[in-house]
PDB file of C-alpha atoms in Angstrom:
ATOM      1  CA  UNK A   1       4.396   5.146 -26.673  1.00 36.00           C
ATOM      2  CA  UNK A   2       1.917   3.061 -24.648  1.00 36.00           C
ATOM      3  CA  UNK A   3       4.660   0.556 -23.762  1.00 39.00           C
ATOM      4  CA  UNK A   4       6.871   3.363 -22.461  1.00 39.00           C
ATOM      5  CA  UNK A   5       4.026   4.755 -20.332  1.00 37.00           C
ATOM      6  CA  UNK A   6       3.301   1.312 -18.886  1.00 39.00           C
ATOM      7  CA  UNK A   7       6.996   0.789 -18.057  1.00 43.00           C
ATOM      8  CA  UNK A   8       7.224   4.196 -16.369  1.00 39.00           C
ATOM      9  CA  UNK A   9       4.063   3.540 -14.359  1.00 39.00           C
ATOM     10  CA  UNK A  10       5.373   0.137 -13.263  1.00 42.00           C
ATOM     11  CA  UNK A  11       8.671   1.626 -12.102  1.00 42.00           C
ATOM     12  CA  UNK A  12       6.932   4.434 -10.257  1.00 40.00           C
ATOM     13  CA  UNK A  13       4.639   1.938  -8.562  1.00 43.00           C
ATOM     14  CA  UNK A  14       7.692   0.008  -7.413  1.00 53.00           C
ATOM     15  CA  UNK A  15       9.020   3.018  -5.489  1.00 63.00           C
ATOM     16  CA  UNK A  16       5.613   3.553  -3.889  1.00 68.00           C
ATOM     17  CA  UNK A  17       5.393  -0.136  -3.013  1.00 74.00           C
ATOM     18  CA  UNK A  18       8.805  -0.036  -1.330  1.00 80.00           C
ATOM     19  CA  UNK A  19       7.853   2.957   0.825  1.00 83.00           C
ATOM     20  CA  UNK A  20       4.600   1.209   1.733  1.00 82.00           C
ATOM     21  CA  UNK A  21       6.441  -2.032   2.516  1.00 83.00           C
ATOM     22  CA  UNK A  22       8.437  -0.284   5.221  1.00 85.00           C
ATOM     23  CA  UNK A  23       5.390   1.569   6.531  1.00 83.00           C
ATOM     24  CA  UNK A  24       3.213  -1.554   6.710  1.00 80.00           C
ATOM     25  CA  UNK A  25       5.648  -3.769   8.593  1.00 81.00           C
ATOM     26  CA  UNK A  26       7.308  -1.304  10.966  1.00 80.00           C
ATOM     27  CA  UNK A  27       5.774  -1.525  14.419  1.00 77.00           C
ATOM     28  CA  UNK A  28       6.073   0.136  17.787  1.00 74.00           C
ATOM     29  CA  UNK A  29       5.917  -3.066  19.828  1.00 76.00           C
ATOM     30  CA  UNK A  30       9.673  -3.252  20.377  1.00 77.00           C
ATOM     31  CA  UNK A  31      10.302  -6.019  17.846  1.00 85.00           C
ATOM     32  CA  UNK A  32      11.056  -3.719  14.912  1.00 89.00           C
ATOM     33  CA  UNK A  33      14.025  -1.441  14.318  1.00 91.00           C
ATOM     34  CA  UNK A  34      13.950   0.893  11.339  1.00 91.00           C
ATOM     35  CA  UNK A  35      17.103   2.702  10.259  1.00 92.00           C
ATOM     36  CA  UNK A  36      17.220   5.495   7.692  1.00 92.00           C
ATOM     37  CA  UNK A  37      20.564   7.033   6.743  1.00 93.00           C
ATOM     38  CA  UNK A  38      21.199   9.734   4.152  1.00 93.00           C
ATOM     39  CA  UNK A  39      23.504  12.658   3.432  1.00 91.00           C
ATOM     40  CA  UNK A  40      26.983  12.984   4.922  1.00 92.00           C
ATOM     41  CA  UNK A  41      26.561   9.848   7.039  1.00 93.00           C
ATOM     42  CA  UNK A  42      26.896   7.829   3.818  1.00 93.00           C
ATOM     43  CA  UNK A  43      30.022   9.600   2.594  1.00 92.00           C
ATOM     44  CA  UNK A  44      32.369   7.182   0.821  1.00 89.00           C
ATOM     45  CA  UNK A  45      29.682   4.557   0.171  1.00 92.00           C
ATOM     46  CA  UNK A  46      28.388   5.925  -3.156  1.00 93.00           C
ATOM     47  CA  UNK A  47      24.899   5.828  -1.630  1.00 95.00           C
ATOM     48  CA  UNK A  48      22.364   8.602  -1.153  1.00 93.00           C
ATOM     49  CA  UNK A  49      19.902   6.548   0.927  1.00 93.00           C
ATOM     50  CA  UNK A  50      20.119   3.486   3.164  1.00 94.00           C
ATOM     51  CA  UNK A  51      16.946   2.180   4.769  1.00 93.00           C
ATOM     52  CA  UNK A  52      16.545  -1.017   6.749  1.00 93.00           C
ATOM     53  CA  UNK A  53      13.830  -2.723   8.720  1.00 93.00           C
ATOM     54  CA  UNK A  54      14.821  -5.459  11.167  1.00 95.00           C
ATOM     55  CA  UNK A  55      12.154  -7.533  12.869  1.00 92.00           C
ATOM     56  CA  UNK A  56      13.261  -9.711  15.787  1.00 92.00           C
ATOM     57  CA  UNK A  57      11.387 -12.490  17.505  1.00 83.00           C
ATOM     58  CA  UNK A  58       9.014 -14.893  15.797  1.00 78.00           C
ATOM     59  CA  UNK A  59       7.883 -13.337  12.505  1.00 82.00           C
ATOM     60  CA  UNK A  60       4.472 -14.849  11.828  1.00 83.00           C
ATOM     61  CA  UNK A  61       3.915 -12.770   8.698  1.00 87.00           C
ATOM     62  CA  UNK A  62       7.264 -13.596   7.022  1.00 91.00           C
ATOM     63  CA  UNK A  63       5.537 -15.159   3.999  1.00 92.00           C
ATOM     64  CA  UNK A  64       3.454 -12.012   3.505  1.00 91.00           C
ATOM     65  CA  UNK A  65       6.539  -9.810   3.786  1.00 92.00           C
ATOM     66  CA  UNK A  66       8.476 -11.992   1.313  1.00 93.00           C
ATOM     67  CA  UNK A  67       5.600 -11.809  -1.173  1.00 92.00           C
ATOM     68  CA  UNK A  68       5.511  -8.015  -0.880  1.00 91.00           C
ATOM     69  CA  UNK A  69       9.279  -7.779  -1.402  1.00 93.00           C
ATOM     70  CA  UNK A  70       9.023  -9.905  -4.543  1.00 92.00           C
ATOM     71  CA  UNK A  71       6.140  -7.735  -5.775  1.00 90.00           C
ATOM     72  CA  UNK A  72       8.228  -4.592  -5.211  1.00 87.00           C
ATOM     73  CA  UNK A  73      10.973  -6.161  -7.313  1.00 91.00           C
ATOM     74  CA  UNK A  74       8.736  -7.401 -10.126  1.00 88.00           C
ATOM     75  CA  UNK A  75      10.601  -5.252 -12.670  1.00 88.00           C
ATOM     76  CA  UNK A  76      14.090  -5.826 -11.265  1.00 92.00           C
ATOM     77  CA  UNK A  77      17.001  -5.740 -13.692  1.00 92.00           C
ATOM     78  CA  UNK A  78      18.648  -8.621 -11.846  1.00 93.00           C
ATOM     79  CA  UNK A  79      17.737 -10.924  -9.003  1.00 94.00           C
ATOM     80  CA  UNK A  80      19.259 -13.588  -6.825  1.00 94.00           C
ATOM     81  CA  UNK A  81      16.976 -15.650  -4.605  1.00 95.00           C
ATOM     82  CA  UNK A  82      17.860 -18.452  -2.185  1.00 96.00           C
ATOM     83  CA  UNK A  83      15.180 -20.751  -0.772  1.00 96.00           C
ATOM     84  CA  UNK A  84      15.084 -22.848   2.392  1.00 95.00           C
ATOM     85  CA  UNK A  85      12.306 -25.439   2.645  1.00 93.00           C
ATOM     86  CA  UNK A  86      10.498 -23.790  -0.283  1.00 94.00           C
ATOM     87  CA  UNK A  87      10.457 -20.325   1.318  1.00 95.00           C
ATOM     88  CA  UNK A  88      12.549 -17.297   0.431  1.00 96.00           C
ATOM     89  CA  UNK A  89      15.528 -17.124   2.761  1.00 96.00           C
ATOM     90  CA  UNK A  90      17.566 -14.473   0.906  1.00 96.00           C
ATOM     91  CA  UNK A  91      16.741 -12.210  -2.006  1.00 95.00           C
ATOM     92  CA  UNK A  92      18.769  -9.540  -3.719  1.00 94.00           C
ATOM     93  CA  UNK A  93      17.311  -7.286  -6.410  1.00 94.00           C
ATOM     94  CA  UNK A  94      18.915  -4.597  -8.572  1.00 94.00           C
ATOM     95  CA  UNK A  95      15.938  -2.377  -9.381  1.00 92.00           C
ATOM     96  CA  UNK A  96      17.623   0.115 -11.681  1.00 88.00           C
ATOM     97  CA  UNK A  97      17.041   3.875 -11.667  1.00 90.00           C
ATOM     98  CA  UNK A  98      13.634   5.496 -11.420  1.00 85.00           C
ATOM     99  CA  UNK A  99      12.451   7.137 -14.651  1.00 85.00           C
ATOM    100  CA  UNK A 100      14.283  10.424 -15.154  1.00 87.00           C
ATOM    101  CA  UNK A 101      16.824   9.642 -12.410  1.00 87.00           C
ATOM    102  CA  UNK A 102      20.293   8.117 -12.418  1.00 90.00           C
ATOM    103  CA  UNK A 103      20.564   6.533  -8.956  1.00 93.00           C
ATOM    104  CA  UNK A 104      20.754   2.750  -8.867  1.00 94.00           C
ATOM    105  CA  UNK A 105      18.337   1.091  -6.444  1.00 95.00           C
ATOM    106  CA  UNK A 106      18.715  -2.185  -4.556  1.00 95.00           C
ATOM    107  CA  UNK A 107      16.402  -4.246  -2.374  1.00 95.00           C
ATOM    108  CA  UNK A 108      17.523  -7.074  -0.078  1.00 95.00           C
ATOM    109  CA  UNK A 109      15.555  -9.532   2.053  1.00 95.00           C
ATOM    110  CA  UNK A 110      16.863 -12.000   4.639  1.00 95.00           C
ATOM    111  CA  UNK A 111      14.712 -14.297   6.779  1.00 96.00           C
ATOM    112  CA  UNK A 112      17.092 -15.856   9.307  1.00 94.00           C
ATOM    113  CA  UNK A 113      14.071 -17.466  10.958  1.00 91.00           C
ATOM    114  CA  UNK A 114      14.298 -20.193   8.338  1.00 92.00           C
ATOM    115  CA  UNK A 115      17.675 -21.178   9.802  1.00 92.00           C
ATOM    116  CA  UNK A 116      16.681 -21.075  13.462  1.00 89.00           C
ATOM    117  CA  UNK A 117      17.346 -17.416  14.238  1.00 90.00           C
ATOM    118  CA  UNK A 118      14.517 -15.022  15.055  1.00 89.00           C
ATOM    119  CA  UNK A 119      15.258 -12.171  12.683  1.00 93.00           C
ATOM    120  CA  UNK A 120      13.935 -10.849   9.384  1.00 95.00           C
ATOM    121  CA  UNK A 121      15.613  -7.983   7.562  1.00 95.00           C
ATOM    122  CA  UNK A 122      14.707  -5.790   4.592  1.00 95.00           C
ATOM    123  CA  UNK A 123      17.249  -3.322   3.193  1.00 94.00           C
ATOM    124  CA  UNK A 124      16.697  -0.702   0.488  1.00 94.00           C
ATOM    125  CA  UNK A 125      19.578   1.369  -0.900  1.00 94.00           C
ATOM    126  CA  UNK A 126      19.894   3.923  -3.647  1.00 94.00           C
ATOM    127  CA  UNK A 127      22.782   5.892  -5.084  1.00 95.00           C
ATOM    128  CA  UNK A 128      25.614   5.643  -7.592  1.00 95.00           C
ATOM    129  CA  UNK A 129      26.983   2.412  -6.064  1.00 94.00           C
ATOM    130  CA  UNK A 130      27.244  -0.628  -8.296  1.00 92.00           C
ATOM    131  CA  UNK A 131      25.980  -4.025  -7.201  1.00 89.00           C
ATOM    132  CA  UNK A 132      29.559  -5.152  -6.513  1.00 89.00           C
ATOM    133  CA  UNK A 133      30.147  -2.104  -4.296  1.00 91.00           C
ATOM    134  CA  UNK A 134      26.904  -2.860  -2.440  1.00 89.00           C
ATOM    135  CA  UNK A 135      27.918  -6.483  -1.877  1.00 84.00           C
ATOM    136  CA  UNK A 136      31.268  -5.332  -0.451  1.00 86.00           C
ATOM    137  CA  UNK A 137      29.471  -2.916   1.907  1.00 84.00           C
ATOM    138  CA  UNK A 138      27.147  -5.661   3.126  1.00 80.00           C
ATOM    139  CA  UNK A 139      30.005  -8.096   3.716  1.00 80.00           C
ATOM    140  CA  UNK A 140      31.955  -5.598   5.869  1.00 76.00           C
TER     141      UNK A 140
END
């Protein structure tokens, strides 16, 4: 029973951490674009929520953001991480449903700054979509 409670608390914390991740790194200085899409706008995607944060220009806190993303995905069901010069360039996490819910959740991170471009992106998605469906959406 204790193990179940700990697992539920960890999953719940992950959702809170993700919301806080977006709140902490969104800014009003013109370098950040946040997009939130839900409802009919996602028809045909098998998603109920799409949320992205794109930071352009030099991202001095990229290491901090990457660490927070990894923390949010500590209990991920699957993960794929690519490094460039020892730093996270790309990360993809399948987080699984929240306790008592059935929607799959996914978190993506891309730091193009490590390859000479000035852009960092975080994407969070939830819905009935499978990981393969999500990958197809991203590649379109």
